[in-house]
Amino acid sequence: MAAEPLFSTTAPRSPEPDETTETEVRRRLLDATEEVVRKVTLAKLSMADVARAAGVARGTLYRYFESREVLLDAALTRTADRFFTEVALAMDRRSTLSEQLGEFSRMQIRSIHPEVEHGASRDALFYQLQRGEGTQALRRTAKFLIPYLEAARVRGEIRDTIDVLDAGEWLARILLSFSVFHASMSYEATDPESVSSFVQRYAIDGLSAHEPASG
């Protein structure tokens, strides 16, 4: 009878999802979702494609995300967190609300037209997701802008009587409109700097410290 080898001669087995932590599996599935969206667009994304890209069974995917809607909601939340973190860093370097909104729009145009500036492919996913989940994108953007509006009110850049919740939604709708309308007669729609300049000229006129003329 042949002696058994001291060491296995077979290659180590790749760890299955249940042998990794919950966080690692979730990250792996969301990474795969981003990869699939970039390749086939949001409209064509399927749970089967995501499972295949992640190298897991569909049952594993459904165990973490019970439906396509739940998966996309999680993907949007993660990409939005990443996008808004980067936008906040850029906006915080500016001293006025007008300049800050210009920074927001500049980075948004990078996400809409990633071909304009090298290295913006990750942001392009946020653009696709925010178009598919418009209500959540509007709510998240409006909430994000409120601290900047409050600071501008303290500085006297906007009226001290202004409702920052209303103003946040107004500005969010203006900024997100660039995701819908890609042509312009007044600025170069694919140029982040051109769009930024356009936003800075007009975005906060209705919020300025001077009351709008009546009649």
PDB file of C-alpha atoms in Angstrom:
ATOM      1  CA  MET A   1       0.000   0.000   0.000  1.00  0.00           C
ATOM      2  CA  ALA A   2       1.499   3.296  -1.117  1.00  0.00           C
ATOM      3  CA  ALA A   3       2.206   5.879   1.539  1.00  0.00           C
ATOM      4  CA  GLU A   4       0.201   9.060   1.346  1.00  0.00           C
ATOM      5  CA  PRO A   5       2.235  12.153   0.409  1.00  0.00           C
ATOM      6  CA  LEU A   6       3.097  14.487   3.254  1.00  0.00           C
ATOM      7  CA  PHE A   7       1.853  17.470   1.268  1.00  0.00           C
ATOM      8  CA  SER A   8      -1.081  17.777  -1.105  1.00  0.00           C
ATOM      9  CA  THR A   9      -0.122  17.792  -4.757  1.00  0.00           C
ATOM     10  CA  THR A  10      -3.275  19.619  -5.808  1.00  0.00           C
ATOM     11  CA  ALA A  11      -3.447  23.374  -6.215  1.00  0.00           C
ATOM     12  CA  PRO A  12      -5.002  25.309  -3.340  1.00  0.00           C
ATOM     13  CA  ARG A  13      -8.722  25.739  -3.808  1.00  0.00           C
ATOM     14  CA  SER A  14      -9.885  29.305  -4.349  1.00  0.00           C
ATOM     15  CA  PRO A  15     -11.903  30.460  -1.371  1.00  0.00           C
ATOM     16  CA  GLU A  16     -15.642  30.313  -1.864  1.00  0.00           C
ATOM     17  CA  PRO A  17     -17.736  33.356  -0.941  1.00  0.00           C
ATOM     18  CA  ASP A  18     -18.833  31.800   2.350  1.00  0.00           C
ATOM     19  CA  GLU A  19     -15.193  31.532   3.412  1.00  0.00           C
ATOM     20  CA  THR A  20     -14.643  35.287   3.208  1.00  0.00           C
ATOM     21  CA  THR A  21     -16.111  38.025   5.297  1.00  0.00           C
ATOM     22  CA  GLU A  22     -19.519  39.502   4.570  1.00  0.00           C
ATOM     23  CA  THR A  23     -17.921  42.865   3.786  1.00  0.00           C
ATOM     24  CA  GLU A  24     -15.480  41.377   1.292  1.00  0.00           C
ATOM     25  CA  VAL A  25     -18.205  39.504  -0.563  1.00  0.00           C
ATOM     26  CA  ARG A  26     -20.402  42.592  -0.692  1.00  0.00           C
ATOM     27  CA  ARG A  27     -17.520  44.675  -2.046  1.00  0.00           C
ATOM     28  CA  ARG A  28     -16.757  42.000  -4.633  1.00  0.00           C
ATOM     29  CA  LEU A  29     -20.367  41.987  -5.839  1.00  0.00           C
ATOM     30  CA  LEU A  30     -20.562  45.775  -6.047  1.00  0.00           C
ATOM     31  CA  ASP A  31     -17.236  45.903  -7.901  1.00  0.00           C
ATOM     32  CA  ALA A  32     -18.697  43.435 -10.384  1.00  0.00           C
ATOM     33  CA  THR A  33     -21.825  45.571 -10.727  1.00  0.00           C
ATOM     34  CA  GLU A  34     -19.710  48.598 -11.630  1.00  0.00           C
ATOM     35  CA  GLU A  35     -17.766  46.542 -14.145  1.00  0.00           C
ATOM     36  CA  VAL A  36     -20.939  45.277 -15.819  1.00  0.00           C
ATOM     37  CA  VAL A  37     -22.553  48.727 -15.962  1.00  0.00           C
ATOM     38  CA  ARG A  38     -19.452  50.127 -17.634  1.00  0.00           C
ATOM     39  CA  LYS A  39     -19.489  47.337 -20.228  1.00  0.00           C
ATOM     40  CA  VAL A  40     -23.179  46.950 -21.084  1.00  0.00           C
ATOM     41  CA  THR A  41     -24.812  50.137 -19.629  1.00  0.00           C
ATOM     42  CA  LEU A  42     -27.303  50.286 -16.807  1.00  0.00           C
ATOM     43  CA  ALA A  43     -30.334  49.416 -18.934  1.00  0.00           C
ATOM     44  CA  LYS A  44     -28.853  46.059 -19.973  1.00  0.00           C
ATOM     45  CA  LEU A  45     -27.498  45.021 -16.583  1.00  0.00           C
ATOM     46  CA  SER A  46     -28.751  41.651 -15.348  1.00  0.00           C
ATOM     47  CA  MET A  47     -28.242  39.753 -12.125  1.00  0.00           C
ATOM     48  CA  ALA A  48     -26.786  36.861 -14.122  1.00  0.00           C
ATOM     49  CA  ASP A  49     -24.147  39.155 -15.650  1.00  0.00           C
ATOM     50  CA  VAL A  50     -23.166  40.487 -12.234  1.00  0.00           C
ATOM     51  CA  ALA A  51     -22.897  37.000 -10.732  1.00  0.00           C
ATOM     52  CA  ARG A  52     -20.773  35.877 -13.668  1.00  0.00           C
ATOM     53  CA  ALA A  53     -18.476  38.901 -13.382  1.00  0.00           C
ATOM     54  CA  ALA A  54     -18.078  38.308  -9.647  1.00  0.00           C
ATOM     55  CA  GLY A  55     -17.417  34.603 -10.146  1.00  0.00           C
ATOM     56  CA  VAL A  56     -20.237  33.510  -7.854  1.00  0.00           C
ATOM     57  CA  ALA A  57     -23.487  31.622  -8.219  1.00  0.00           C
ATOM     58  CA  ARG A  58     -26.627  33.675  -8.743  1.00  0.00           C
ATOM     59  CA  GLY A  59     -27.906  32.324  -5.456  1.00  0.00           C
ATOM     60  CA  THR A  60     -24.998  34.000  -3.683  1.00  0.00           C
ATOM     61  CA  LEU A  61     -25.795  37.311  -5.339  1.00  0.00           C
ATOM     62  CA  TYR A  62     -29.461  37.074  -4.369  1.00  0.00           C
ATOM     63  CA  ARG A  63     -28.458  36.219  -0.813  1.00  0.00           C
ATOM     64  CA  TYR A  64     -26.793  39.629  -0.516  1.00  0.00           C
ATOM     65  CA  PHE A  65     -29.080  41.625  -2.823  1.00  0.00           C
ATOM     66  CA  GLU A  66     -32.586  40.243  -3.117  1.00  0.00           C
ATOM     67  CA  SER A  67     -33.404  42.023  -6.388  1.00  0.00           C
ATOM     68  CA  ARG A  68     -31.895  44.063  -9.194  1.00  0.00           C
ATOM     69  CA  GLU A  69     -33.408  47.194  -7.634  1.00  0.00           C
ATOM     70  CA  VAL A  70     -31.773  46.526  -4.272  1.00  0.00           C
ATOM     71  CA  LEU A  71     -28.435  45.893  -5.979  1.00  0.00           C
ATOM     72  CA  LEU A  72     -28.625  49.104  -8.002  1.00  0.00           C
ATOM     73  CA  ASP A  73     -29.603  51.087  -4.923  1.00  0.00           C
ATOM     74  CA  ALA A  74     -26.512  49.803  -3.122  1.00  0.00           C
ATOM     75  CA  ALA A  75     -24.322  50.517  -6.155  1.00  0.00           C
ATOM     76  CA  LEU A  76     -25.672  54.062  -6.436  1.00  0.00           C
ATOM     77  CA  THR A  77     -25.096  54.686  -2.739  1.00  0.00           C
ATOM     78  CA  ARG A  78     -21.487  53.541  -2.975  1.00  0.00           C
ATOM     79  CA  THR A  79     -20.677  55.459  -6.143  1.00  0.00           C
ATOM     80  CA  ALA A  80     -22.480  58.533  -4.799  1.00  0.00           C
ATOM     81  CA  ASP A  81     -20.424  58.360  -1.612  1.00  0.00           C
ATOM     82  CA  ARG A  82     -17.267  58.271  -3.703  1.00  0.00           C
ATOM     83  CA  PHE A  83     -18.435  61.045  -6.046  1.00  0.00           C
ATOM     84  CA  PHE A  84     -19.570  63.397  -3.283  1.00  0.00           C
ATOM     85  CA  THR A  85     -16.374  62.841  -1.294  1.00  0.00           C
ATOM     86  CA  GLU A  86     -14.316  63.921  -4.294  1.00  0.00           C
ATOM     87  CA  VAL A  87     -16.639  66.842  -5.052  1.00  0.00           C
ATOM     88  CA  ALA A  88     -16.518  68.038  -1.436  1.00  0.00           C
ATOM     89  CA  LEU A  89     -12.720  68.108  -1.523  1.00  0.00           C
ATOM     90  CA  ALA A  90     -12.830  70.285  -4.641  1.00  0.00           C
ATOM     91  CA  MET A  91     -15.610  72.564  -3.376  1.00  0.00           C
ATOM     92  CA  ASP A  92     -13.963  73.087   0.007  1.00  0.00           C
ATOM     93  CA  ARG A  93     -10.998  74.688  -1.733  1.00  0.00           C
ATOM     94  CA  ARG A  94     -13.293  77.463  -2.986  1.00  0.00           C
ATOM     95  CA  SER A  95     -14.402  80.428  -0.904  1.00  0.00           C
ATOM     96  CA  THR A  96     -17.752  81.424  -2.441  1.00  0.00           C
ATOM     97  CA  LEU A  97     -20.932  79.499  -3.203  1.00  0.00           C
ATOM     98  CA  SER A  98     -20.716  80.466  -6.856  1.00  0.00           C
ATOM     99  CA  GLU A  99     -17.218  79.005  -7.157  1.00  0.00           C
ATOM    100  CA  GLN A 100     -18.256  75.912  -5.220  1.00  0.00           C
ATOM    101  CA  LEU A 101     -21.176  75.263  -7.542  1.00  0.00           C
ATOM    102  CA  GLY A 102     -18.799  75.746 -10.440  1.00  0.00           C
ATOM    103  CA  GLU A 103     -16.603  72.975  -9.035  1.00  0.00           C
ATOM    104  CA  PHE A 104     -19.606  70.675  -8.641  1.00  0.00           C
ATOM    105  CA  SER A 105     -20.670  71.199 -12.244  1.00  0.00           C
ATOM    106  CA  ARG A 106     -17.114  70.793 -13.535  1.00  0.00           C
ATOM    107  CA  MET A 107     -16.781  67.393 -11.898  1.00  0.00           C
ATOM    108  CA  GLN A 108     -20.253  66.377 -13.016  1.00  0.00           C
ATOM    109  CA  ILE A 109     -19.389  67.116 -16.644  1.00  0.00           C
ATOM    110  CA  ARG A 110     -16.299  64.931 -16.200  1.00  0.00           C
ATOM    111  CA  SER A 111     -18.645  62.124 -15.187  1.00  0.00           C
ATOM    112  CA  ILE A 112     -20.958  62.710 -18.150  1.00  0.00           C
ATOM    113  CA  HIS A 113     -18.119  63.005 -20.673  1.00  0.00           C
ATOM    114  CA  PRO A 114     -15.251  60.871 -19.310  1.00  0.00           C
ATOM    115  CA  GLU A 115     -13.522  61.010 -22.670  1.00  0.00           C
ATOM    116  CA  VAL A 116     -12.768  64.715 -22.129  1.00  0.00           C
ATOM    117  CA  GLU A 117     -10.436  64.174 -19.178  1.00  0.00           C
ATOM    118  CA  HIS A 118      -8.350  61.039 -18.796  1.00  0.00           C
ATOM    119  CA  GLY A 119      -9.023  58.964 -15.714  1.00  0.00           C
ATOM    120  CA  ALA A 120     -12.685  59.803 -15.136  1.00  0.00           C
ATOM    121  CA  SER A 121     -14.110  56.377 -15.980  1.00  0.00           C
ATOM    122  CA  ARG A 122     -15.123  55.628 -12.388  1.00  0.00           C
ATOM    123  CA  ASP A 123     -17.213  58.797 -12.295  1.00  0.00           C
ATOM    124  CA  ALA A 124     -19.004  57.788 -15.484  1.00  0.00           C
ATOM    125  CA  LEU A 125     -20.746  55.028 -13.572  1.00  0.00           C
ATOM    126  CA  PHE A 126     -22.247  57.585 -11.187  1.00  0.00           C
ATOM    127  CA  TYR A 127     -23.697  59.450 -14.158  1.00  0.00           C
ATOM    128  CA  GLN A 128     -25.376  56.302 -15.492  1.00  0.00           C
ATOM    129  CA  LEU A 129     -26.718  55.371 -12.076  1.00  0.00           C
ATOM    130  CA  GLN A 130     -28.017  58.825 -11.211  1.00  0.00           C
ATOM    131  CA  ARG A 131     -29.967  58.932 -14.453  1.00  0.00           C
ATOM    132  CA  GLY A 132     -31.506  55.571 -13.662  1.00  0.00           C
ATOM    133  CA  GLU A 133     -32.278  56.518 -10.043  1.00  0.00           C
ATOM    134  CA  GLY A 134     -33.250  60.171 -10.464  1.00  0.00           C
ATOM    135  CA  THR A 135     -35.260  60.650  -7.272  1.00  0.00           C
ATOM    136  CA  GLN A 136     -32.479  59.367  -5.060  1.00  0.00           C
ATOM    137  CA  ALA A 137     -29.894  61.443  -6.927  1.00  0.00           C
ATOM    138  CA  LEU A 138     -31.997  64.598  -6.481  1.00  0.00           C
ATOM    139  CA  ARG A 139     -32.489  63.969  -2.767  1.00  0.00           C
ATOM    140  CA  ARG A 140     -28.812  63.178  -2.185  1.00  0.00           C
ATOM    141  CA  THR A 141     -27.583  66.215  -4.129  1.00  0.00           C
ATOM    142  CA  ALA A 142     -29.971  68.616  -2.400  1.00  0.00           C
ATOM    143  CA  LYS A 143     -28.941  67.338   1.033  1.00  0.00           C
ATOM    144  CA  PHE A 144     -25.261  67.597   0.100  1.00  0.00           C
ATOM    145  CA  LEU A 145     -25.632  71.275  -0.859  1.00  0.00           C
ATOM    146  CA  ILE A 146     -27.360  72.424   2.348  1.00  0.00           C
ATOM    147  CA  PRO A 147     -24.171  73.040   4.420  1.00  0.00           C
ATOM    148  CA  TYR A 148     -22.725  75.128   1.577  1.00  0.00           C
ATOM    149  CA  LEU A 149     -25.923  77.174   1.419  1.00  0.00           C
ATOM    150  CA  GLU A 150     -25.909  77.692   5.179  1.00  0.00           C
ATOM    151  CA  ALA A 151     -22.296  78.886   5.067  1.00  0.00           C
ATOM    152  CA  ALA A 152     -23.092  81.224   2.154  1.00  0.00           C
ATOM    153  CA  ARG A 153     -25.997  82.658   4.143  1.00  0.00           C
ATOM    154  CA  VAL A 154     -23.669  83.418   7.055  1.00  0.00           C
ATOM    155  CA  ARG A 155     -21.235  85.129   4.667  1.00  0.00           C
ATOM    156  CA  GLY A 156     -24.031  87.277   3.258  1.00  0.00           C
ATOM    157  CA  GLU A 157     -23.819  85.816  -0.244  1.00  0.00           C
ATOM    158  CA  ILE A 158     -27.472  84.784  -0.212  1.00  0.00           C
ATOM    159  CA  ARG A 159     -30.511  86.207   1.579  1.00  0.00           C
ATOM    160  CA  ASP A 160     -30.638  85.523   5.297  1.00  0.00           C
ATOM    161  CA  THR A 161     -34.349  84.718   4.962  1.00  0.00           C
ATOM    162  CA  ILE A 162     -33.825  82.010   2.376  1.00  0.00           C
ATOM    163  CA  ASP A 163     -35.106  78.479   2.981  1.00  0.00           C
ATOM    164  CA  VAL A 164     -31.991  76.360   2.484  1.00  0.00           C
ATOM    165  CA  LEU A 165     -34.052  73.206   1.933  1.00  0.00           C
ATOM    166  CA  ASP A 166     -35.910  74.808  -0.977  1.00  0.00           C
ATOM    167  CA  ALA A 167     -32.703  76.364  -2.288  1.00  0.00           C
ATOM    168  CA  GLY A 168     -30.909  73.026  -2.068  1.00  0.00           C
ATOM    169  CA  GLU A 169     -33.565  71.335  -4.182  1.00  0.00           C
ATOM    170  CA  TRP A 170     -33.563  74.219  -6.678  1.00  0.00           C
ATOM    171  CA  LEU A 171     -29.805  74.042  -7.169  1.00  0.00           C
ATOM    172  CA  ALA A 172     -29.849  70.243  -7.287  1.00  0.00           C
ATOM    173  CA  ARG A 173     -32.413  70.335 -10.086  1.00  0.00           C
ATOM    174  CA  ILE A 174     -30.322  72.874 -11.991  1.00  0.00           C
ATOM    175  CA  LEU A 175     -27.101  70.897 -11.588  1.00  0.00           C
ATOM    176  CA  LEU A 176     -28.652  67.525 -12.403  1.00  0.00           C
ATOM    177  CA  SER A 177     -30.230  68.948 -15.549  1.00  0.00           C
ATOM    178  CA  PHE A 178     -26.781  68.731 -17.138  1.00  0.00           C
ATOM    179  CA  SER A 179     -27.246  64.957 -17.006  1.00  0.00           C
ATOM    180  CA  VAL A 180     -30.301  65.274 -19.250  1.00  0.00           C
ATOM    181  CA  PHE A 181     -29.551  68.111 -21.667  1.00  0.00           C
ATOM    182  CA  HIS A 182     -26.230  67.583 -23.413  1.00  0.00           C
ATOM    183  CA  ALA A 183     -26.456  70.402 -25.959  1.00  0.00           C
ATOM    184  CA  SER A 184     -26.215  74.143 -25.408  1.00  0.00           C
ATOM    185  CA  MET A 185     -26.339  77.427 -27.267  1.00  0.00           C
ATOM    186  CA  SER A 186     -24.467  79.287 -24.511  1.00  0.00           C
ATOM    187  CA  TYR A 187     -21.549  77.068 -23.495  1.00  0.00           C
ATOM    188  CA  GLU A 188     -19.532  74.074 -24.667  1.00  0.00           C
ATOM    189  CA  ALA A 189     -21.516  71.221 -23.158  1.00  0.00           C
ATOM    190  CA  THR A 190     -18.637  68.723 -23.104  1.00  0.00           C
ATOM    191  CA  ASP A 191     -16.112  71.160 -21.595  1.00  0.00           C
ATOM    192  CA  PRO A 192     -16.033  71.037 -17.773  1.00  0.00           C
ATOM    193  CA  GLU A 193     -14.538  74.521 -17.508  1.00  0.00           C
ATOM    194  CA  SER A 194     -17.122  76.053 -19.861  1.00  0.00           C
ATOM    195  CA  VAL A 195     -20.004  74.532 -17.910  1.00  0.00           C
ATOM    196  CA  SER A 196     -18.438  75.618 -14.623  1.00  0.00           C
ATOM    197  CA  SER A 197     -18.230  79.204 -15.860  1.00  0.00           C
ATOM    198  CA  PHE A 198     -21.857  79.100 -17.019  1.00  0.00           C
ATOM    199  CA  VAL A 199     -23.071  77.832 -13.641  1.00  0.00           C
ATOM    200  CA  GLN A 200     -21.073  80.445 -11.747  1.00  0.00           C
ATOM    201  CA  ARG A 201     -22.613  83.245 -13.797  1.00  0.00           C
ATOM    202  CA  TYR A 202     -26.251  82.344 -13.214  1.00  0.00           C
ATOM    203  CA  ALA A 203     -26.909  79.580 -10.679  1.00  0.00           C
ATOM    204  CA  ILE A 204     -27.394  81.719  -7.565  1.00  0.00           C
ATOM    205  CA  ASP A 205     -28.926  84.915  -8.970  1.00  0.00           C
ATOM    206  CA  GLY A 206     -32.269  84.022  -7.414  1.00  0.00           C
ATOM    207  CA  LEU A 207     -30.614  83.381  -4.048  1.00  0.00           C
ATOM    208  CA  SER A 208     -28.538  86.556  -3.866  1.00  0.00           C
ATOM    209  CA  ALA A 209     -28.482  88.865  -0.876  1.00  0.00           C
ATOM    210  CA  HIS A 210     -30.544  91.396  -2.824  1.00  0.00           C
ATOM    211  CA  GLU A 211     -34.274  90.764  -2.935  1.00  0.00           C
ATOM    212  CA  PRO A 212     -35.494  90.186  -6.520  1.00  0.00           C
ATOM    213  CA  ALA A 213     -37.408  93.043  -8.047  1.00  0.00           C
ATOM    214  CA  SER A 214     -41.188  92.704  -7.810  1.00  0.00           C
ATOM    215  CA  GLY A 215     -43.694  93.328 -10.597  1.00  0.00           C
TER     216      GLY A 215
END
